PDB file of C-alpha atoms in Angstrom:
ATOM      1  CA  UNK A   1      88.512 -28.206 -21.050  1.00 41.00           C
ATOM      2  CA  UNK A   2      86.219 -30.762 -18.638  1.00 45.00           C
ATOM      3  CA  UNK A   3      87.904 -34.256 -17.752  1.00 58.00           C
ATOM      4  CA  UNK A   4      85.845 -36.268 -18.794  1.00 74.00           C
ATOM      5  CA  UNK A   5      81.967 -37.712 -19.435  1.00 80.00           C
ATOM      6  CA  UNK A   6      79.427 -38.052 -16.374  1.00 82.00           C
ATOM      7  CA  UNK A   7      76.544 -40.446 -16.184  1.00 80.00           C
ATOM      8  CA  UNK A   8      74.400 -39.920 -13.144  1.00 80.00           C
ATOM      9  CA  UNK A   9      71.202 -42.015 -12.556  1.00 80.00           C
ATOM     10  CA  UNK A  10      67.916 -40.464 -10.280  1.00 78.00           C
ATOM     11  CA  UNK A  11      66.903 -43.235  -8.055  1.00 78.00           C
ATOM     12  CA  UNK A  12      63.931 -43.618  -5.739  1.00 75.00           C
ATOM     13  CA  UNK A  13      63.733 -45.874  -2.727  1.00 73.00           C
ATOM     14  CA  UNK A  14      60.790 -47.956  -4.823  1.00 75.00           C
ATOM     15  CA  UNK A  15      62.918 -48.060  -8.141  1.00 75.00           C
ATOM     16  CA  UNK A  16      66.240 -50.171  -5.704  1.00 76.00           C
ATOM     17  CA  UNK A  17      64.065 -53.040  -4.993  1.00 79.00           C
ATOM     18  CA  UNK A  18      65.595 -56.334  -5.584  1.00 81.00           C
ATOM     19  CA  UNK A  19      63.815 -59.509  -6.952  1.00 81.00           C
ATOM     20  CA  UNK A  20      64.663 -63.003  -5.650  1.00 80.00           C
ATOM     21  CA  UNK A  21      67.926 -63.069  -7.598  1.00 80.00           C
ATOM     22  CA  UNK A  22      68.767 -59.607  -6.308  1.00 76.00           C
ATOM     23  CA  UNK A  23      69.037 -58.197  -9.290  1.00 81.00           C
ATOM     24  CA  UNK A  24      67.100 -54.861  -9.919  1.00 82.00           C
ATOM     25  CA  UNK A  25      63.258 -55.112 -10.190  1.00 82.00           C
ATOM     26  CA  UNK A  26      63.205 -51.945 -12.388  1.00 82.00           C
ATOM     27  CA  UNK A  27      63.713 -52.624 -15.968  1.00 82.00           C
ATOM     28  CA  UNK A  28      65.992 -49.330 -16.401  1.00 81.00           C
ATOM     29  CA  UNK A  29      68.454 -50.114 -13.541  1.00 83.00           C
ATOM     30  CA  UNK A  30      69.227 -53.232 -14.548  1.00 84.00           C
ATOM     31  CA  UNK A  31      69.845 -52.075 -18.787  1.00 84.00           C
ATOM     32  CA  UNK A  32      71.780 -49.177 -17.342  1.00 83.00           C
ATOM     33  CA  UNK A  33      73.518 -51.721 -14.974  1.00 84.00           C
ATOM     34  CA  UNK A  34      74.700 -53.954 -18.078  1.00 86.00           C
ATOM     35  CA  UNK A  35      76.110 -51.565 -20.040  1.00 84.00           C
ATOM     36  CA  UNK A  36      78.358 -50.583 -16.861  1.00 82.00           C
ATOM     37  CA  UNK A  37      79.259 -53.839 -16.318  1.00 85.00           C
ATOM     38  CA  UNK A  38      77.617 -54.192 -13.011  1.00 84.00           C
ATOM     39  CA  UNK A  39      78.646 -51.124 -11.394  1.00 84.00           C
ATOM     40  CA  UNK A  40      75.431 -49.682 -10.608  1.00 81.00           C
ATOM     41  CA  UNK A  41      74.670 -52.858  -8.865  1.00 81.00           C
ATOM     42  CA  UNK A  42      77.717 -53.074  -6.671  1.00 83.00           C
ATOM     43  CA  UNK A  43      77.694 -49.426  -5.575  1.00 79.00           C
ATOM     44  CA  UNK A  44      73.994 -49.377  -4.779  1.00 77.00           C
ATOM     45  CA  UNK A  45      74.690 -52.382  -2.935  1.00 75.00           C
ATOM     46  CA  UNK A  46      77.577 -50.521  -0.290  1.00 73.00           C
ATOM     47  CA  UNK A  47      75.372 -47.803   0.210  1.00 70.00           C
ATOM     48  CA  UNK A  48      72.186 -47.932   2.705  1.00 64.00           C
ATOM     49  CA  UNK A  49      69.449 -45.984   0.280  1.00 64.00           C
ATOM     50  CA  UNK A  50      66.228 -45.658   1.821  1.00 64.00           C
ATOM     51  CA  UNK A  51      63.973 -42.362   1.346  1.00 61.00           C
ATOM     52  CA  UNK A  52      63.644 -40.066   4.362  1.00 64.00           C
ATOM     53  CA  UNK A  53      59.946 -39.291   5.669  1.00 62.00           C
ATOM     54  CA  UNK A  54      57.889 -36.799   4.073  1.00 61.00           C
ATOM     55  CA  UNK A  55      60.369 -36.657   0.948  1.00 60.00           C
ATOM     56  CA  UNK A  56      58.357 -37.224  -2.141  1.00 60.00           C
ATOM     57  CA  UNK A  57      60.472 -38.674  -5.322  1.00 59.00           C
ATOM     58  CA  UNK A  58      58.006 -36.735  -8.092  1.00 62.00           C
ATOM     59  CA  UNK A  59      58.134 -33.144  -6.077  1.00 67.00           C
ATOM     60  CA  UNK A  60      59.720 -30.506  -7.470  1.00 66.00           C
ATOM     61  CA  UNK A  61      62.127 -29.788  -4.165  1.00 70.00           C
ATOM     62  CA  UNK A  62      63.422 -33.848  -5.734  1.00 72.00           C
ATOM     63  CA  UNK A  63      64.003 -32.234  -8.874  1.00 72.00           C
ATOM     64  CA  UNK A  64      65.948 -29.554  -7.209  1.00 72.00           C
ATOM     65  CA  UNK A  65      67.974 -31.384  -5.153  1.00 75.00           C
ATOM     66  CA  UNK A  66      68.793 -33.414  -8.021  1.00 77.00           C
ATOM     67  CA  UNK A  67      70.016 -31.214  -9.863  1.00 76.00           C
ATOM     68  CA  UNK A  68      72.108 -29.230  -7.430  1.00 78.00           C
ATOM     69  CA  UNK A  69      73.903 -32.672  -6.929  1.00 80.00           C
ATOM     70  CA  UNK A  70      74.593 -32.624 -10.725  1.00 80.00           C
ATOM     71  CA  UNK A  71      75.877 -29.606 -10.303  1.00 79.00           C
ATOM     72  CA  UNK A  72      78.211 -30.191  -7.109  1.00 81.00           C
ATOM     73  CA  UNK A  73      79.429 -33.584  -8.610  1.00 83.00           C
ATOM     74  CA  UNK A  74      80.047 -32.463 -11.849  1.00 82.00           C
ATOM     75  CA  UNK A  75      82.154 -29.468 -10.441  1.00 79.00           C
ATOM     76  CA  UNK A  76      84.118 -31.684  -8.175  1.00 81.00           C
ATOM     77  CA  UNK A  77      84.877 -34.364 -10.991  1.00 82.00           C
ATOM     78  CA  UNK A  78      85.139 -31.051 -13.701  1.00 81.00           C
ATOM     79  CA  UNK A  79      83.520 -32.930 -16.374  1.00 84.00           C
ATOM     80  CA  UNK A  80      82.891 -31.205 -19.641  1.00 84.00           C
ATOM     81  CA  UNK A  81      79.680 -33.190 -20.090  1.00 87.00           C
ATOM     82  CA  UNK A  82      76.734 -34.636 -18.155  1.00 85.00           C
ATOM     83  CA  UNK A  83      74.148 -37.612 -18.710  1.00 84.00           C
ATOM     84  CA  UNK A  84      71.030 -37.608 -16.516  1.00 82.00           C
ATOM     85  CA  UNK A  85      68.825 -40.703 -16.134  1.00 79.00           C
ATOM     86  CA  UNK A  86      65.771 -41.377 -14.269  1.00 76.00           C
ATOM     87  CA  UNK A  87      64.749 -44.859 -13.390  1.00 76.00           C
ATOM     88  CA  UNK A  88      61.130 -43.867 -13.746  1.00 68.00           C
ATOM     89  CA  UNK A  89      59.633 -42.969 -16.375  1.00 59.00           C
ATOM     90  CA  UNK A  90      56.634 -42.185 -14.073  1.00 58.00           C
ATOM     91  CA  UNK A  91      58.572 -38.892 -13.579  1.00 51.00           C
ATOM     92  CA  UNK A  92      58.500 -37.637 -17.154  1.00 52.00           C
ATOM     93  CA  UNK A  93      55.883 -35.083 -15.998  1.00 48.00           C
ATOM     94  CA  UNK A  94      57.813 -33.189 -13.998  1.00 53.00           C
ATOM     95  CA  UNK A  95      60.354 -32.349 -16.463  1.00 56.00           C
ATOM     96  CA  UNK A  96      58.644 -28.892 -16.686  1.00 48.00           C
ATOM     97  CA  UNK A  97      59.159 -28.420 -12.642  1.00 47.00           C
ATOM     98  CA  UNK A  98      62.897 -27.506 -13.217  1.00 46.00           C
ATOM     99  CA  UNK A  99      65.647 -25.855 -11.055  1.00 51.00           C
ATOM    100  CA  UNK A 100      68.088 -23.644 -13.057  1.00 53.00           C
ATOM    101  CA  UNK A 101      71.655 -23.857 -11.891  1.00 57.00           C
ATOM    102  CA  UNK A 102      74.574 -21.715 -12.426  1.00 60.00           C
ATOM    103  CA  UNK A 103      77.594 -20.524 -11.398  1.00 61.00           C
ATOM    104  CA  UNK A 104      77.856 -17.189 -10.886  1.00 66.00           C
ATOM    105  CA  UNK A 105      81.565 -16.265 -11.065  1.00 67.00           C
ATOM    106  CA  UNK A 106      81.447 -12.353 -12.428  1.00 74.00           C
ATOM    107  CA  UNK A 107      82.897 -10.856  -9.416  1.00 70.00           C
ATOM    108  CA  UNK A 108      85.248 -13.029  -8.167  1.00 71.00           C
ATOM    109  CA  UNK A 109      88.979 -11.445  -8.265  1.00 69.00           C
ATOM    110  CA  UNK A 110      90.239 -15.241  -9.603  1.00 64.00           C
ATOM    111  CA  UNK A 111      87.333 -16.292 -11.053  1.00 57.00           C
ATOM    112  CA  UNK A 112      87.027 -20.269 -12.833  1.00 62.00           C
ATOM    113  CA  UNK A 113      85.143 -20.738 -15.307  1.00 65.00           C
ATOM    114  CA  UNK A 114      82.718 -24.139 -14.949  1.00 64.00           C
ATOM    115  CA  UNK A 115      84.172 -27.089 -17.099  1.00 73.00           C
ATOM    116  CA  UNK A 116      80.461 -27.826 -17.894  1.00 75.00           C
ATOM    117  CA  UNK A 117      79.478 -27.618 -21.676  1.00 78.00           C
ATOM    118  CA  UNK A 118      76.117 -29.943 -21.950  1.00 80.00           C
ATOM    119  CA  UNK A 119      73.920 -32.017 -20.028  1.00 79.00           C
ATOM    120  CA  UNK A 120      71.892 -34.564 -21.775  1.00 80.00           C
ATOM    121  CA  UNK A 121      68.890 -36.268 -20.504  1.00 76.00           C
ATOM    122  CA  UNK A 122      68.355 -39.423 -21.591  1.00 75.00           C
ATOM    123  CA  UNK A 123      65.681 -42.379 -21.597  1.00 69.00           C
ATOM    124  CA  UNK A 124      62.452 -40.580 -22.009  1.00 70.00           C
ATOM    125  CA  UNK A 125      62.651 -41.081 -26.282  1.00 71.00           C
ATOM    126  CA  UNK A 126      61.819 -37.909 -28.770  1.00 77.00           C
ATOM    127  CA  UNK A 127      58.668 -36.450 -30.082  1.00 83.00           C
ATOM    128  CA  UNK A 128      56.910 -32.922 -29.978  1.00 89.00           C
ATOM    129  CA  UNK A 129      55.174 -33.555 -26.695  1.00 83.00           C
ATOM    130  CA  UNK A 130      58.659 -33.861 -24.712  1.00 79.00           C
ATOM    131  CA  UNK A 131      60.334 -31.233 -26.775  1.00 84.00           C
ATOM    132  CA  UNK A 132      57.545 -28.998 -25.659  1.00 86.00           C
ATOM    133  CA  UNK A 133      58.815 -29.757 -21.895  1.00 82.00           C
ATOM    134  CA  UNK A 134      61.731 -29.194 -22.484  1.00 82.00           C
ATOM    135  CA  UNK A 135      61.310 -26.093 -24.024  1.00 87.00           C
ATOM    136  CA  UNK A 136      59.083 -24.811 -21.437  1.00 88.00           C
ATOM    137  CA  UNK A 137      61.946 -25.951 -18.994  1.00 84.00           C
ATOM    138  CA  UNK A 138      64.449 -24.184 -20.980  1.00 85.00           C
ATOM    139  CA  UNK A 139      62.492 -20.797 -20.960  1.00 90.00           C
ATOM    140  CA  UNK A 140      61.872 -20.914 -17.124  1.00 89.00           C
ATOM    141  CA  UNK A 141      65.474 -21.700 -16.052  1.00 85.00           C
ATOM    142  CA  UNK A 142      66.723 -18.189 -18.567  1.00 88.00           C
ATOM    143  CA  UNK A 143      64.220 -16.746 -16.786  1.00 91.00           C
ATOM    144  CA  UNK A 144      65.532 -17.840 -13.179  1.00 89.00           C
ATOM    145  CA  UNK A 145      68.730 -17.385 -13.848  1.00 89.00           C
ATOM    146  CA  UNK A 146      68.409 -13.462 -15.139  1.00 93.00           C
ATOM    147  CA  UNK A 147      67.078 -13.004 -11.307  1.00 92.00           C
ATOM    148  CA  UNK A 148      69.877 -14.520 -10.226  1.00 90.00           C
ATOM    149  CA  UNK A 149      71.872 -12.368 -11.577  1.00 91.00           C
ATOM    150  CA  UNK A 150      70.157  -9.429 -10.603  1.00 93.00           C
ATOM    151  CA  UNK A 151      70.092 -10.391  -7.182  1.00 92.00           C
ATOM    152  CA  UNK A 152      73.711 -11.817  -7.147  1.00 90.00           C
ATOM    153  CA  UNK A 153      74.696  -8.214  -7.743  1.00 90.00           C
ATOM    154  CA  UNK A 154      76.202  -5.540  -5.718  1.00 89.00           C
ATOM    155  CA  UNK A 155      74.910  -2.264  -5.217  1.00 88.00           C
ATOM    156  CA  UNK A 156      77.090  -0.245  -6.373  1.00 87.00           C
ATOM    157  CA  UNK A 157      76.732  -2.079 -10.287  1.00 90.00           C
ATOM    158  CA  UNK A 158      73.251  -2.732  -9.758  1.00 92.00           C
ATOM    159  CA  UNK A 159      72.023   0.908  -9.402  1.00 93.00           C
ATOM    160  CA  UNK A 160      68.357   1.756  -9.827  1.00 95.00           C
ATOM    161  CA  UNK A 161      68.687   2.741 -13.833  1.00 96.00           C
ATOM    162  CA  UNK A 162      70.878  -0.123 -14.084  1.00 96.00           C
ATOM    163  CA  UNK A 163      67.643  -2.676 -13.212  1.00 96.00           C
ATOM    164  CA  UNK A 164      65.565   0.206 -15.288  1.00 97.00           C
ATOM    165  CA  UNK A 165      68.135  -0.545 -18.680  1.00 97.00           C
ATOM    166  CA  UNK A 166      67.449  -4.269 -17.690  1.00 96.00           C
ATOM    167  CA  UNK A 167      63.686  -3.821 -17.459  1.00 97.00           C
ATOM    168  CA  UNK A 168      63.993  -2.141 -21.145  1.00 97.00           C
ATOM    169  CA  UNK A 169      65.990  -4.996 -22.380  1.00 97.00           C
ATOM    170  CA  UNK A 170      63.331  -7.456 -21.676  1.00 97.00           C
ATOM    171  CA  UNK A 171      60.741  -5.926 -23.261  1.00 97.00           C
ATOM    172  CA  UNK A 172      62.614  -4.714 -26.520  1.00 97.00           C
ATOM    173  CA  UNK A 173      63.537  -8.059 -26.752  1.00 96.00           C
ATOM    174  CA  UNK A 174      60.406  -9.304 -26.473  1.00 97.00           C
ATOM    175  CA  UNK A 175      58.787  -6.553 -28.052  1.00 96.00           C
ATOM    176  CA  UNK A 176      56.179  -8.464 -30.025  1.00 96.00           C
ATOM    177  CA  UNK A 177      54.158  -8.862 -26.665  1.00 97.00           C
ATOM    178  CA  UNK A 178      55.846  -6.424 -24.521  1.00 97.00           C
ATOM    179  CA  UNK A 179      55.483  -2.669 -23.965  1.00 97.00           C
ATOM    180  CA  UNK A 180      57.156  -0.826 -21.536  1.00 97.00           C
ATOM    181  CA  UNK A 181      56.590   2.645 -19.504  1.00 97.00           C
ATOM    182  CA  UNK A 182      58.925   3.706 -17.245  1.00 97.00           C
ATOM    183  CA  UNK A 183      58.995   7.257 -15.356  1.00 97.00           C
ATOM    184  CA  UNK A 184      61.933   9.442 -14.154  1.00 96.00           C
ATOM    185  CA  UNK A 185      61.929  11.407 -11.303  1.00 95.00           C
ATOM    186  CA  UNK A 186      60.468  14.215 -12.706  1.00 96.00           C
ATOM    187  CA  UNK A 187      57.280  12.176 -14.103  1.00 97.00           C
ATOM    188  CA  UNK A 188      56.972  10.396 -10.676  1.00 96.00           C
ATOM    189  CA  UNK A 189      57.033  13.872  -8.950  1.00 96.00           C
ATOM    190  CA  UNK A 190      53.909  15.427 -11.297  1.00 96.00           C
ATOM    191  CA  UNK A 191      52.278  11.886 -10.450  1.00 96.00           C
ATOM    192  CA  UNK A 192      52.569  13.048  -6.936  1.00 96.00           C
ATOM    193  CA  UNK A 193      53.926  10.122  -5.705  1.00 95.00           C
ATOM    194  CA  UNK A 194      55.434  11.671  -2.745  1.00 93.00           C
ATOM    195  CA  UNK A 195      56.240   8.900  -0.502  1.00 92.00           C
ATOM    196  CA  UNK A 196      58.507   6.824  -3.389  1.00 94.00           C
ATOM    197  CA  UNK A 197      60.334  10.034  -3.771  1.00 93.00           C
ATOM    198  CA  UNK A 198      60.727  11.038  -0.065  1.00 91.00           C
ATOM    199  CA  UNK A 199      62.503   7.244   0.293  1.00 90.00           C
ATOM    200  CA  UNK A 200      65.117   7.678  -2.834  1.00 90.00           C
ATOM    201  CA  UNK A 201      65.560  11.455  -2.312  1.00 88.00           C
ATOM    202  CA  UNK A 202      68.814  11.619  -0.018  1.00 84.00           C
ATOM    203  CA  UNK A 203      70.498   9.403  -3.187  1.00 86.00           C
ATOM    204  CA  UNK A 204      68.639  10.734  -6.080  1.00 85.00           C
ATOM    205  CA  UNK A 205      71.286  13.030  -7.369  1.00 86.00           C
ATOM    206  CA  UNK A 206      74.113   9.784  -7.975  1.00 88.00           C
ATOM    207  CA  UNK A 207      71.332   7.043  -8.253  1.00 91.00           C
ATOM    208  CA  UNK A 208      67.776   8.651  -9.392  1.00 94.00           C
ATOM    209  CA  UNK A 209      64.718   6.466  -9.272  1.00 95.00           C
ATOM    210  CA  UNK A 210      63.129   4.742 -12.253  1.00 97.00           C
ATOM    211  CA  UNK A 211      59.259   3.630 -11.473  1.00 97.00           C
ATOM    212  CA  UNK A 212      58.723   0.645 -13.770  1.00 98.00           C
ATOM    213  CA  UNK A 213      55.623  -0.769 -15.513  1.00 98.00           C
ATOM    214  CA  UNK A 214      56.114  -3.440 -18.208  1.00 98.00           C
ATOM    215  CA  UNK A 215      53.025  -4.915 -19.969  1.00 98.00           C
ATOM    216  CA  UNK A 216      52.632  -8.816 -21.703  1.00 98.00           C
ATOM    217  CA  UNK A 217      49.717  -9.410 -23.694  1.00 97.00           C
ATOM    218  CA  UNK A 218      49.704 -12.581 -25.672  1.00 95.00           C
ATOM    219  CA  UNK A 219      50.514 -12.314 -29.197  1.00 93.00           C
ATOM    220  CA  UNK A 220      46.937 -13.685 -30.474  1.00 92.00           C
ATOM    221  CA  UNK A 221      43.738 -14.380 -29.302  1.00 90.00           C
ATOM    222  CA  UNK A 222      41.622 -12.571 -26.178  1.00 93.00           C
ATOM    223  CA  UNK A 223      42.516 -12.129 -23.080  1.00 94.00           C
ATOM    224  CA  UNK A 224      40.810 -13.799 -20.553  1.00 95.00           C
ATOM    225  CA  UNK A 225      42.680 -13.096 -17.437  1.00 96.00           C
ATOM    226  CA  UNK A 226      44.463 -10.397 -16.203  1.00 97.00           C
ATOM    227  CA  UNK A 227      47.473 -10.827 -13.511  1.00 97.00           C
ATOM    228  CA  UNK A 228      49.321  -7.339 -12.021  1.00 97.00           C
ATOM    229  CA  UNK A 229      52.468  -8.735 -10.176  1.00 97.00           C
ATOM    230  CA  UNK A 230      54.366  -5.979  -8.142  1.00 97.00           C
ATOM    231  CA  UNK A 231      58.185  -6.339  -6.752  1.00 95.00           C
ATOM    232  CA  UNK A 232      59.909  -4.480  -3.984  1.00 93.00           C
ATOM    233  CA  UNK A 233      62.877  -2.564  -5.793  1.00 93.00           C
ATOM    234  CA  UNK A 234      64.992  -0.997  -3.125  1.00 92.00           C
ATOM    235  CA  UNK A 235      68.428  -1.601  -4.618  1.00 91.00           C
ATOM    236  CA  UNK A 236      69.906  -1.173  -1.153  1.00 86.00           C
ATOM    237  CA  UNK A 237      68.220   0.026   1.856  1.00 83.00           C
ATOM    238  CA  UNK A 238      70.209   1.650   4.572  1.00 78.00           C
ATOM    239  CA  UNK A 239      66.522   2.433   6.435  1.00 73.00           C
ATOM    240  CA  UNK A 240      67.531   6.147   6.353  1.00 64.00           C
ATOM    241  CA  UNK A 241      69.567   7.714   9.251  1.00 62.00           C
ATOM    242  CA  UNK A 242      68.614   4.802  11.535  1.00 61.00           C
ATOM    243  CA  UNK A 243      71.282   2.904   9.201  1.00 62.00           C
ATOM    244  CA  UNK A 244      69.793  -0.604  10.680  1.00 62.00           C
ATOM    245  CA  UNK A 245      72.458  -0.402  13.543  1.00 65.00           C
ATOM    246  CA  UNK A 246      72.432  -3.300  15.966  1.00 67.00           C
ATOM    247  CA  UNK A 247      72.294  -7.066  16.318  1.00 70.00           C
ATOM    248  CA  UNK A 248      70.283  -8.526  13.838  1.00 69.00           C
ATOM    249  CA  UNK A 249      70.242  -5.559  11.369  1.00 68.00           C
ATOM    250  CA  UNK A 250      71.600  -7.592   8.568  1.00 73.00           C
ATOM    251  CA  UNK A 251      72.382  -4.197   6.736  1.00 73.00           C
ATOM    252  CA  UNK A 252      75.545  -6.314   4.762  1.00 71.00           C
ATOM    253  CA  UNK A 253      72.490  -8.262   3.167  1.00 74.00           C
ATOM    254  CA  UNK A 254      70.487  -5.184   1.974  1.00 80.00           C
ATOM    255  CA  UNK A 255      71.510  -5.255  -1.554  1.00 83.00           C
ATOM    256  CA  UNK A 256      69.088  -8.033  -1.600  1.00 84.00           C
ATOM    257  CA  UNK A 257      66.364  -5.876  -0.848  1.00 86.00           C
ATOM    258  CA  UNK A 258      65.971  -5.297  -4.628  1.00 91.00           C
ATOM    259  CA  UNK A 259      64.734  -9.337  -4.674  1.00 92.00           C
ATOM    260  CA  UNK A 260      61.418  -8.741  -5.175  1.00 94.00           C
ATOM    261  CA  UNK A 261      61.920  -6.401  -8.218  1.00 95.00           C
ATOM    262  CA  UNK A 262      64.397  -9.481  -9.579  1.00 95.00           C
ATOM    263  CA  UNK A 263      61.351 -11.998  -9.210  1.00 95.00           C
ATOM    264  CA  UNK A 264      59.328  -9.512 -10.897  1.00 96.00           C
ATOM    265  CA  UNK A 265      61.617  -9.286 -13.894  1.00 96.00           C
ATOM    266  CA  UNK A 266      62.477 -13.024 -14.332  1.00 95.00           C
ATOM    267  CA  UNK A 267      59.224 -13.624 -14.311  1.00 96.00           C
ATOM    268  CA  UNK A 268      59.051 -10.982 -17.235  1.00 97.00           C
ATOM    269  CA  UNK A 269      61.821 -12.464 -19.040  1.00 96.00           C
ATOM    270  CA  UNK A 270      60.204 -16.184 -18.712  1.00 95.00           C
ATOM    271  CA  UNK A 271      56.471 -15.317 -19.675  1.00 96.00           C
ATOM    272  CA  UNK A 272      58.425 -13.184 -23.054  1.00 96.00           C
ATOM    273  CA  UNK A 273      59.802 -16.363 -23.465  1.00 94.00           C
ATOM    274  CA  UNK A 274      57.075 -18.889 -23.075  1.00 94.00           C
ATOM    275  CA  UNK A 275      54.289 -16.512 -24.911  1.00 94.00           C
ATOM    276  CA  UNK A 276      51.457 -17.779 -23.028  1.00 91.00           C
ATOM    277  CA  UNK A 277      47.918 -17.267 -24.306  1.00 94.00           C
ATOM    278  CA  UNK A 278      44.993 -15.573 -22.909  1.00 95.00           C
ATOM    279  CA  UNK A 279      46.897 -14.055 -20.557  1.00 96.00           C
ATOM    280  CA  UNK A 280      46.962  -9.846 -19.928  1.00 97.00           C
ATOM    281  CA  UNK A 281      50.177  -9.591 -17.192  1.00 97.00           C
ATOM    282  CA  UNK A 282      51.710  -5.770 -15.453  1.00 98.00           C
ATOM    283  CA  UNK A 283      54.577  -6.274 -13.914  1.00 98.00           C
ATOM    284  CA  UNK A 284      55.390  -3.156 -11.521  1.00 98.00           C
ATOM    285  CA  UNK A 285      58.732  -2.327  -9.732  1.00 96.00           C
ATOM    286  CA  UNK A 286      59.270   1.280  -7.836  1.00 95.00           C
ATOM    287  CA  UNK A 287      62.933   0.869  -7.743  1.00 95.00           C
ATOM    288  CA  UNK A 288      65.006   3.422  -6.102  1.00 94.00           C
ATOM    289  CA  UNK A 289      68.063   3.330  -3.733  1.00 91.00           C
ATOM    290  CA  UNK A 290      67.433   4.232  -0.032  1.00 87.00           C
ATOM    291  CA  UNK A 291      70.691   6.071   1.343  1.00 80.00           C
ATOM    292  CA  UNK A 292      71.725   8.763   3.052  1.00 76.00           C
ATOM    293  CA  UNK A 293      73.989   9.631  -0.328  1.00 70.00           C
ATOM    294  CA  UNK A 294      74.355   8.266  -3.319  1.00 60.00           C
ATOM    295  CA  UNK A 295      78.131   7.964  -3.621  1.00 65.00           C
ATOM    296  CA  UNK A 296      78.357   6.593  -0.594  1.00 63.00           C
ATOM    297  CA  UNK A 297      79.931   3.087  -0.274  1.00 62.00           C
ATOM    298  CA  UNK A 298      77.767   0.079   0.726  1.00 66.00           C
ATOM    299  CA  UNK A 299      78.124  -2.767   2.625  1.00 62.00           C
ATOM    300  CA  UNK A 300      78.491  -5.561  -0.463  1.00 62.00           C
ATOM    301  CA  UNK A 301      79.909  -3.114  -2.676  1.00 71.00           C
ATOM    302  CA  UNK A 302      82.700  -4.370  -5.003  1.00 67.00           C
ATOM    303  CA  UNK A 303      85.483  -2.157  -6.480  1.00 58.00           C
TER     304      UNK A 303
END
């Protein structure tokens, strides 16, 4: 159970302006500031706001940072729910430029989960134009957040047919403008696609390689555009017997080399979502694990 309720308010250095009574120039500041009894005013008055150079209030890096101080406060306060405001409404276009945040806590040994239950935003009214924005926000955050996941993942769970199950998933779920294809070892080999198979070989035995092509077509209408996207699917890469020795190597981050295949597949998971028309999209992940042997352990692994 949270503690309590949040309200936090998105300001820009042009929305703090004070009039000759300093009171807030902005309409919104100063309604929100009467219902908190001057609060807003006082605190806004302690701190020295100004905008830093080259920081732009409507981009979506804003919007991110916003929200990862939602995030961060909310955790530190653990309240159960959020209110976010913006103080202008010039901003209600962006709504679809979102940054999904969560907290990934599946494979931590005391693990807590987030008192967060709901975040509202408020001020920007109803109607089907902003519950279209919202909706297209929704779909691209479950979208970021399955790569997360992926990515977030050790090795040792996130094996090549574990990303090739996941790859499934997303189009049987979406199956009304999805189709999936994905080979096994044996099909890549009568492909002749030597080189894939020379780089998952030493591992194939424990962790076999899946070559992955999922297809989108919208669910009515022509197509009149065509998009292949193609992610790097190495679920770790130990570069062979060199074992990326050495300064520099970074061979504890190399479950991440799988990151592009992620990408790939929340973009998958987001277009399923979103059903966008006119639109013919492959998305194409050789995904294989590059090891000297498969049962080997990993740096990253978790038992």
């Amino acid at each position: 159970m949270g503690l309590g309720f949040l309200t936090l308010v998105g300001v820009t250095e042009k929305d703090s302006t004070r009039d000759a009574t300093s009171k807030f120039e902005n309409p919104i500041l100063n309604k929100l500031d009467a219902h908190v009894s001057g609060l807003l005013d006082l605190v806004s008055s302690e701190e020295d706001f100004a905008g830093k150079p080259g920081k732009s209030a409507s981009s979506p890096a804003a919007f991110q940072d916003l929200g990862e101080a939602v995030a961060t406060i909310a955790k530190a306060s653990q309240s159960s729910s959020v209110a976010v405001a913006l103080s202008s409404h010039d901003n209600e276009s962006k709504l679809s430029s979102v940054s999904a945040l969560e907290l990934d806590c599946r494979y931590k040994s005391e693990s807590k989960k987030p008192s967060l239950s709901s975040v509202d935003i408020v001020g920007f009214g109803t109607g089907p134009e902003l519950e279209n924005k919202l909706k297209y926000a929704e779909d691209v955050s479950y979208g970021v957040i399955f790569g997360r996941e992926l990515i977030n993942s050790p090795a040792n769970v996130l094996t090549p047919a574990v990303i090739s199950d996941e790859a499934s998933k997303v189009a049987s779920t979406f199956s009304d403008v999805f189709s999936a294809n994905i080979l096994n070892e044996e099909q890549c080999r009568e492909l002749k696609m030597g080189s894939y198979l020379a780089v998952a070989s030493a591992s194939a035995k424990a962790n076999p390689p899946f070559f992955i092509h999922l297809v989108y077509r919208p669910p009515s209408g022509s197509v009149r555009t065509k998009h292949v996207l193609i992610g790097k699917g190495l679920t770790f890469d130990s570069d062979g017997y060199n074992i990326k020795a050495g300064p520099g190597s970074s061979i504890n981050l190399m479950k991440f080399d799988m990151g592009g295949s992620a990408a790939i597949l929340c973009a998958a998971k987001a277009i399923g979502e979103i059903k966008h028309p006119g639109v013919e999209a492959h998305f194409i992940v050789a995904v294989c694990e590059n090891m000297i042997s498969g049962t080997g352990m990993r740096h990253g692994d978790v038992k």
